[in-house]
Structure formats: C-alpha cells, structure tokens
C-alpha cells in the first residue's frame, strides 16, 4: 500500500507536500499544513490527520494536545501531484490554535485585514496543560 500511496506524489525539496484541510460538512477550508511520507502514511493507517511540523521538525497528530482531532474521510491529490486536500470532520469544531473554527478568519476588506470569526475557545483554555500544536 505504501508504494501506491506515495508513488504519484511530487514531494518538495524538504520531502513535504502541502495539505489543504477542508470541512466535510461545510466545505470551508480549515487550515493548511505540511505532510511528509510518514505523516501521510499515519493518516491513512489511523484515519486521523497527521502532519509534519517544520518548526519543531517532527510528526504530530492534529488534536494530540488540544483534543481537536480531524477524522479523515477523503484524501485527494491534485493534477500536478504536489498538493493534497483532506476532507475531514473537525472534532470540537476548532481547527485553529487561536480557538477559531478555521485558520482563515481574516478577510481583506476596506484596504485592511478584518477579523471575521470569533474565538470559540481561548488558547489559554485549549492549551492550559499542553504546548501549542
């Protein structure tokens, strides 16, 4: 299975692929993250989204600290093979570490960035016992 999963992917110079994460129900884009081969294989095997943290240089499962896991229903590879889309059910309704539904909560309007989504849960509440995702 690993070869069939990984063969058509065009990894970047760091061995990563961009993953766009979309809500299964609303179809809203929740976040963008990076995956390496191990993260993609763990995602397929477990059914929950795993990513590669470039800043921490390690594999991580979304929600391992916050509890806001992402159950994966579908994985799509784009025509060039250099980006994927994960169709997920966002557990807890929060994908962003800021406590919002989506990481894309700012819209450029009237020549400035406007915050359009409210905080559902404070970062302090989410990560009071844990380090940031």
Short mmCIF file of N, CA and C in Angstrom, two decimals:
data_model
loop_
_atom_site.label_atom_id
_atom_site.label_comp_id
_atom_site.label_asym_id
_atom_site.label_seq_id
_atom_site.Cartn_x
_atom_site.Cartn_y
_atom_site.Cartn_z
N UNK A 1 0.82 -1.20 0.00
CA UNK A 1 0.00 0.00 0.00
C UNK A 1 0.86 1.26 0.00
N UNK A 2 1.97 1.24 0.75
CA UNK A 2 2.80 2.44 0.86
C UNK A 2 3.24 2.95 -0.50
N UNK A 3 3.68 2.06 -1.38
CA UNK A 3 4.12 2.49 -2.71
C UNK A 3 2.99 3.12 -3.50
N UNK A 4 1.81 2.51 -3.50
CA UNK A 4 0.67 3.06 -4.24
C UNK A 4 0.28 4.43 -3.67
N UNK A 5 0.39 4.57 -2.38
CA UNK A 5 0.05 5.84 -1.73
C UNK A 5 1.05 6.93 -2.09
N UNK A 6 2.31 6.61 -2.10
CA UNK A 6 3.36 7.62 -2.20
C UNK A 6 3.92 7.83 -3.60
N UNK A 7 3.75 6.88 -4.49
CA UNK A 7 4.40 6.91 -5.80
C UNK A 7 4.09 8.14 -6.65
N UNK A 8 2.87 8.61 -6.65
CA UNK A 8 2.49 9.70 -7.54
C UNK A 8 2.67 11.09 -6.93
N UNK A 9 3.14 11.13 -5.70
CA UNK A 9 3.31 12.41 -5.03
C UNK A 9 4.66 13.03 -5.42
N UNK A 10 4.61 14.31 -5.73
CA UNK A 10 5.83 15.07 -6.02
C UNK A 10 6.19 15.86 -4.77
N UNK A 11 7.05 15.29 -3.97
CA UNK A 11 7.48 15.91 -2.72
C UNK A 11 8.38 17.10 -3.04
N UNK A 12 8.33 18.13 -2.20
CA UNK A 12 9.23 19.28 -2.43
C UNK A 12 10.65 18.91 -1.98
N UNK A 13 11.55 19.87 -2.02
CA UNK A 13 12.96 19.62 -1.69
C UNK A 13 13.17 19.14 -0.25
N UNK A 14 12.23 19.47 0.62
CA UNK A 14 12.32 19.03 2.01
C UNK A 14 11.57 17.72 2.26
N UNK A 15 11.04 17.12 1.19
CA UNK A 15 10.30 15.86 1.33
C UNK A 15 8.90 16.06 1.86
N UNK A 16 8.31 17.22 1.57
CA UNK A 16 6.99 17.57 2.08
C UNK A 16 6.00 17.83 0.95
N UNK A 17 4.72 17.73 1.28
CA UNK A 17 3.64 18.11 0.37
C UNK A 17 2.68 18.99 1.15
N UNK A 18 2.13 19.99 0.47
CA UNK A 18 1.15 20.90 1.08
C UNK A 18 -0.19 20.18 1.22
N UNK A 19 -0.78 20.26 2.40
CA UNK A 19 -2.09 19.65 2.66
C UNK A 19 -3.10 20.73 3.01
N UNK A 20 -4.13 20.85 2.19
CA UNK A 20 -5.23 21.77 2.44
C UNK A 20 -6.31 20.96 3.15
N UNK A 21 -6.80 21.47 4.27
CA UNK A 21 -7.76 20.73 5.08
C UNK A 21 -9.12 21.40 4.99
N UNK A 22 -10.12 20.61 4.58
CA UNK A 22 -11.46 21.14 4.30
C UNK A 22 -12.48 20.39 5.15
N UNK A 23 -13.44 21.13 5.70
CA UNK A 23 -14.51 20.55 6.49
C UNK A 23 -15.46 19.73 5.61
N UNK A 24 -15.74 18.52 6.00
CA UNK A 24 -16.59 17.62 5.22
C UNK A 24 -18.01 18.15 5.05
N UNK A 25 -18.51 18.85 6.04
CA UNK A 25 -19.90 19.27 6.02
C UNK A 25 -20.10 20.65 5.40
N UNK A 26 -19.32 21.63 5.84
CA UNK A 26 -19.49 23.00 5.34
C UNK A 26 -18.65 23.27 4.09
N UNK A 27 -17.65 22.43 3.85
CA UNK A 27 -16.67 22.59 2.77
C UNK A 27 -15.77 23.81 2.96
N UNK A 28 -15.78 24.39 4.16
CA UNK A 28 -14.90 25.51 4.47
C UNK A 28 -13.46 25.01 4.62
N UNK A 29 -12.51 25.81 4.12
CA UNK A 29 -11.10 25.49 4.32
C UNK A 29 -10.77 25.79 5.79
N UNK A 30 -10.24 24.81 6.47
CA UNK A 30 -9.94 24.96 7.89
C UNK A 30 -8.50 25.36 8.15
N UNK A 31 -7.59 24.78 7.40
CA UNK A 31 -6.18 25.04 7.65
C UNK A 31 -5.35 24.51 6.49
N UNK A 32 -4.09 24.89 6.48
CA UNK A 32 -3.10 24.35 5.55
C UNK A 32 -1.92 23.90 6.40
N UNK A 33 -1.40 22.73 6.08
CA UNK A 33 -0.27 22.19 6.85
C UNK A 33 0.63 21.43 5.89
N UNK A 34 1.69 20.88 6.41
CA UNK A 34 2.64 20.11 5.61
C UNK A 34 2.63 18.67 6.07
N UNK A 35 2.82 17.78 5.12
CA UNK A 35 2.91 16.36 5.42
C UNK A 35 4.18 15.80 4.78
N UNK A 36 4.83 14.88 5.49
CA UNK A 36 5.89 14.09 4.87
C UNK A 36 5.30 12.70 4.63
N UNK A 37 6.09 11.80 4.10
CA UNK A 37 5.59 10.46 3.79
C UNK A 37 5.07 9.75 5.04
N UNK A 38 5.77 9.92 6.15
CA UNK A 38 5.34 9.27 7.40
C UNK A 38 4.00 9.82 7.86
N UNK A 39 3.82 11.14 7.78
CA UNK A 39 2.55 11.75 8.21
C UNK A 39 1.40 11.26 7.34
N UNK A 40 1.63 11.17 6.04
CA UNK A 40 0.58 10.70 5.15
C UNK A 40 0.25 9.24 5.43
N UNK A 41 1.26 8.42 5.62
CA UNK A 41 1.03 7.01 5.93
C UNK A 41 0.29 6.84 7.26
N UNK A 42 0.66 7.61 8.27
CA UNK A 42 -0.03 7.56 9.57
C UNK A 42 -1.48 8.00 9.44
N UNK A 43 -1.72 9.00 8.60
CA UNK A 43 -3.08 9.48 8.37
C UNK A 43 -3.94 8.38 7.76
N UNK A 44 -3.40 7.74 6.74
CA UNK A 44 -4.15 6.66 6.07
C UNK A 44 -4.38 5.50 7.03
N UNK A 45 -3.36 5.14 7.78
CA UNK A 45 -3.46 3.99 8.68
C UNK A 45 -4.43 4.24 9.84
N UNK A 46 -4.38 5.43 10.43
CA UNK A 46 -5.18 5.71 11.63
C UNK A 46 -6.56 6.29 11.32
N UNK A 47 -6.69 6.96 10.17
CA UNK A 47 -7.95 7.64 9.85
C UNK A 47 -8.04 9.03 10.46
N UNK A 48 -6.96 9.48 11.11
CA UNK A 48 -6.91 10.81 11.71
C UNK A 48 -5.71 11.56 11.13
N UNK A 49 -5.86 12.87 10.95
CA UNK A 49 -4.85 13.68 10.28
C UNK A 49 -3.57 13.80 11.11
N UNK A 50 -2.46 13.52 10.43
CA UNK A 50 -1.12 13.70 10.97
C UNK A 50 -0.38 14.66 10.05
N UNK A 51 0.49 15.46 10.61
CA UNK A 51 1.24 16.45 9.84
C UNK A 51 2.69 16.43 10.26
N UNK A 52 3.49 17.19 9.51
CA UNK A 52 4.89 17.36 9.86
C UNK A 52 5.10 18.82 10.22
N UNK A 53 5.59 19.09 11.41
CA UNK A 53 5.88 20.44 11.86
C UNK A 53 7.26 20.85 11.39
N UNK A 54 7.31 21.84 10.53
CA UNK A 54 8.61 22.33 10.05
C UNK A 54 9.38 23.03 11.16
N UNK A 55 8.69 23.74 12.04
CA UNK A 55 9.39 24.47 13.10
C UNK A 55 9.92 23.53 14.18
N UNK A 56 9.16 22.50 14.50
CA UNK A 56 9.59 21.54 15.53
C UNK A 56 10.31 20.34 14.94
N UNK A 57 10.26 20.23 13.61
CA UNK A 57 10.90 19.12 12.89
C UNK A 57 10.47 17.76 13.41
N UNK A 58 9.14 17.61 13.52
CA UNK A 58 8.63 16.33 13.98
C UNK A 58 7.20 16.09 13.50
N UNK A 59 6.83 14.84 13.50
CA UNK A 59 5.49 14.40 13.16
C UNK A 59 4.55 14.74 14.31
N UNK A 60 3.32 15.14 13.99
CA UNK A 60 2.33 15.36 15.04
C UNK A 60 0.94 15.03 14.51
N UNK A 61 0.08 14.59 15.41
CA UNK A 61 -1.30 14.33 15.07
C UNK A 61 -2.13 15.54 15.48
N UNK A 62 -2.93 16.06 14.57
CA UNK A 62 -3.79 17.20 14.89
C UNK A 62 -4.69 16.80 16.05
N UNK A 63 -4.69 17.63 17.07
CA UNK A 63 -5.53 17.38 18.23
C UNK A 63 -4.89 16.54 19.32
N UNK A 64 -3.65 16.12 19.12
CA UNK A 64 -3.00 15.30 20.15
C UNK A 64 -2.86 16.08 21.45
N UNK A 65 -2.78 17.40 21.36
CA UNK A 65 -2.66 18.23 22.56
C UNK A 65 -3.99 18.90 22.91
N UNK A 66 -4.69 19.39 21.90
CA UNK A 66 -5.91 20.17 22.14
C UNK A 66 -7.17 19.32 22.24
N UNK A 67 -7.12 18.11 21.68
CA UNK A 67 -8.32 17.28 21.61
C UNK A 67 -9.13 17.53 20.35
N UNK A 68 -8.73 18.50 19.55
CA UNK A 68 -9.45 18.87 18.33
C UNK A 68 -8.92 18.06 17.14
N UNK A 69 -9.17 16.77 17.18
CA UNK A 69 -8.67 15.86 16.15
C UNK A 69 -9.46 16.03 14.85
N UNK A 70 -8.88 15.54 13.78
CA UNK A 70 -9.52 15.60 12.47
C UNK A 70 -9.68 14.19 11.93
N UNK A 71 -10.94 13.73 11.87
CA UNK A 71 -11.24 12.43 11.27
C UNK A 71 -11.26 12.61 9.76
N UNK A 72 -10.44 11.84 9.07
CA UNK A 72 -10.28 11.99 7.63
C UNK A 72 -11.24 11.07 6.88
N UNK A 73 -12.01 11.67 5.96
CA UNK A 73 -12.95 10.91 5.15
C UNK A 73 -12.47 10.71 3.72
N UNK A 74 -11.63 11.61 3.25
CA UNK A 74 -11.17 11.50 1.87
C UNK A 74 -9.85 12.25 1.72
N UNK A 75 -8.98 11.71 0.88
CA UNK A 75 -7.72 12.37 0.55
C UNK A 75 -7.68 12.49 -0.97
N UNK A 76 -7.47 13.72 -1.46
CA UNK A 76 -7.39 13.97 -2.90
C UNK A 76 -6.02 14.52 -3.25
N UNK A 77 -5.49 14.07 -4.38
CA UNK A 77 -4.21 14.53 -4.90
C UNK A 77 -4.49 15.39 -6.13
N UNK A 78 -3.86 16.56 -6.22
CA UNK A 78 -4.11 17.44 -7.37
C UNK A 78 -3.44 16.90 -8.63
N UNK A 79 -3.76 17.53 -9.76
CA UNK A 79 -3.31 17.07 -11.07
C UNK A 79 -1.79 17.06 -11.21
N UNK A 80 -1.09 17.95 -10.53
CA UNK A 80 0.36 18.00 -10.60
C UNK A 80 1.03 17.07 -9.59
N UNK A 81 0.24 16.55 -8.67
CA UNK A 81 0.78 15.65 -7.66
C UNK A 81 1.55 16.34 -6.56
N UNK A 82 1.39 17.68 -6.44
CA UNK A 82 2.19 18.41 -5.44
C UNK A 82 1.37 19.08 -4.35
N UNK A 83 0.10 18.71 -4.25
CA UNK A 83 -0.75 19.22 -3.16
C UNK A 83 -1.89 18.22 -2.94
N UNK A 84 -2.30 18.11 -1.68
CA UNK A 84 -3.42 17.24 -1.38
C UNK A 84 -4.48 18.01 -0.62
N UNK A 85 -5.70 17.48 -0.67
CA UNK A 85 -6.81 18.01 0.12
C UNK A 85 -7.29 16.88 1.02
N UNK A 86 -7.44 17.20 2.29
CA UNK A 86 -8.03 16.25 3.25
C UNK A 86 -9.43 16.73 3.55
N UNK A 87 -10.41 15.87 3.34
CA UNK A 87 -11.79 16.17 3.71
C UNK A 87 -12.00 15.56 5.09
N UNK A 88 -12.26 16.42 6.09
CA UNK A 88 -12.27 15.96 7.48
C UNK A 88 -13.54 16.36 8.23
N UNK A 89 -13.76 15.65 9.30
CA UNK A 89 -14.72 16.08 10.33
C UNK A 89 -13.87 16.63 11.45
N UNK A 90 -14.00 17.93 11.71
CA UNK A 90 -13.21 18.60 12.73
C UNK A 90 -13.84 18.38 14.09
N UNK A 91 -13.21 17.59 14.92
CA UNK A 91 -13.76 17.32 16.24
C UNK A 91 -13.60 18.54 17.14
N UNK A 92 -14.64 18.86 17.85
CA UNK A 92 -14.64 20.03 18.72
C UNK A 92 -14.92 21.33 17.98
N UNK A 93 -15.01 21.27 16.65
CA UNK A 93 -15.35 22.45 15.86
C UNK A 93 -14.26 23.51 15.79
N UNK A 94 -13.07 23.21 16.27
CA UNK A 94 -11.98 24.19 16.28
C UNK A 94 -10.77 23.60 15.58
N UNK A 95 -10.35 24.24 14.48
CA UNK A 95 -9.15 23.79 13.77
C UNK A 95 -7.95 24.68 14.06
N UNK A 96 -8.19 25.94 14.39
CA UNK A 96 -7.10 26.90 14.55
C UNK A 96 -6.61 26.95 16.00
N UNK A 97 -5.30 27.06 16.16
CA UNK A 97 -4.73 27.15 17.51
C UNK A 97 -5.18 28.41 18.24
N UNK A 98 -5.76 29.39 17.51
CA UNK A 98 -6.27 30.60 18.15
C UNK A 98 -7.66 30.39 18.76
N UNK A 99 -8.21 29.18 18.57
CA UNK A 99 -9.53 28.88 19.14
C UNK A 99 -10.68 29.17 18.19
N UNK A 100 -10.37 29.38 16.92
CA UNK A 100 -11.40 29.65 15.93
C UNK A 100 -11.69 28.39 15.11
N UNK A 101 -12.83 28.41 14.43
CA UNK A 101 -13.21 27.28 13.58
C UNK A 101 -12.18 27.02 12.50
N UNK A 102 -11.67 28.07 11.89
CA UNK A 102 -10.74 27.97 10.77
C UNK A 102 -9.54 28.88 10.99
N UNK A 103 -8.42 28.50 10.42
CA UNK A 103 -7.23 29.36 10.45
C UNK A 103 -7.42 30.56 9.52
N UNK A 104 -8.39 30.48 8.63
CA UNK A 104 -8.65 31.56 7.67
C UNK A 104 -9.80 32.43 8.19
N UNK A 105 -9.50 33.21 9.21
CA UNK A 105 -10.51 34.03 9.87
C UNK A 105 -10.35 35.52 9.58
N UNK A 106 -9.44 35.86 8.67
CA UNK A 106 -9.25 37.27 8.31
C UNK A 106 -9.55 37.47 6.83
N UNK A 107 -10.29 38.53 6.54
CA UNK A 107 -10.67 38.87 5.17
C UNK A 107 -10.16 40.27 4.86
N UNK A 108 -9.57 40.45 3.69
CA UNK A 108 -9.09 41.77 3.30
C UNK A 108 -10.26 42.59 2.76
N UNK A 109 -10.67 43.59 3.53
CA UNK A 109 -11.78 44.47 3.16
C UNK A 109 -11.42 45.90 3.55
N UNK A 110 -11.83 46.84 2.72
CA UNK A 110 -11.61 48.25 3.01
C UNK A 110 -10.13 48.55 3.27
N UNK A 111 -9.28 47.93 2.46
CA UNK A 111 -7.84 48.14 2.50
C UNK A 111 -7.16 47.69 3.78
N UNK A 112 -7.78 46.75 4.49
CA UNK A 112 -7.13 46.20 5.68
C UNK A 112 -7.70 44.81 5.98
N UNK A 113 -6.99 44.07 6.82
CA UNK A 113 -7.44 42.75 7.23
C UNK A 113 -8.47 42.88 8.34
N UNK A 114 -9.63 42.27 8.13
CA UNK A 114 -10.72 42.29 9.10
C UNK A 114 -10.89 40.89 9.69
N UNK A 115 -10.99 40.79 11.00
CA UNK A 115 -11.26 39.52 11.66
C UNK A 115 -12.75 39.24 11.54
N UNK A 116 -13.08 38.09 10.94
CA UNK A 116 -14.49 37.78 10.68
C UNK A 116 -15.04 36.66 11.56
N UNK A 117 -14.17 35.90 12.21
CA UNK A 117 -14.63 34.77 13.03
C UNK A 117 -14.30 35.02 14.49
N UNK A 118 -15.23 34.69 15.34
CA UNK A 118 -14.99 34.88 16.76
C UNK A 118 -14.22 33.68 17.33
N UNK A 119 -13.60 33.91 18.46
CA UNK A 119 -12.89 32.87 19.18
C UNK A 119 -13.93 32.00 19.88
N UNK A 120 -13.89 30.71 19.62
CA UNK A 120 -14.83 29.78 20.25
C UNK A 120 -14.32 29.31 21.61
N UNK A 121 -13.00 29.25 21.74
CA UNK A 121 -12.37 28.83 22.99
C UNK A 121 -11.00 29.48 23.02
N UNK A 122 -10.64 30.07 24.15
CA UNK A 122 -9.36 30.78 24.23
C UNK A 122 -8.19 29.81 24.14
N UNK A 123 -7.08 30.31 23.61
CA UNK A 123 -5.86 29.50 23.54
C UNK A 123 -5.46 29.01 24.93
N UNK A 124 -5.66 29.87 25.90
CA UNK A 124 -5.31 29.51 27.28
C UNK A 124 -6.11 28.30 27.76
N UNK A 125 -7.42 28.30 27.43
CA UNK A 125 -8.27 27.16 27.78
C UNK A 125 -7.85 25.90 27.04
N UNK A 126 -7.55 26.05 25.75
CA UNK A 126 -7.20 24.90 24.92
C UNK A 126 -5.89 24.28 25.36
N UNK A 127 -4.90 25.12 25.63
CA UNK A 127 -3.54 24.63 25.87
C UNK A 127 -3.08 24.83 27.30
N UNK A 128 -3.98 24.93 28.25
CA UNK A 128 -3.59 25.22 29.63
C UNK A 128 -2.65 24.15 30.20
N UNK A 129 -2.77 22.92 29.72
CA UNK A 129 -1.91 21.85 30.23
C UNK A 129 -0.96 21.34 29.17
N UNK A 130 -0.98 21.95 28.01
CA UNK A 130 -0.22 21.40 26.89
C UNK A 130 0.55 22.50 26.17
N UNK A 131 1.51 22.10 25.36
CA UNK A 131 2.21 23.04 24.50
C UNK A 131 1.41 23.21 23.22
N UNK A 132 1.69 24.29 22.48
CA UNK A 132 0.96 24.59 21.24
C UNK A 132 1.16 23.53 20.19
N UNK A 133 0.15 23.39 19.32
CA UNK A 133 0.24 22.49 18.16
C UNK A 133 0.98 23.19 17.07
#
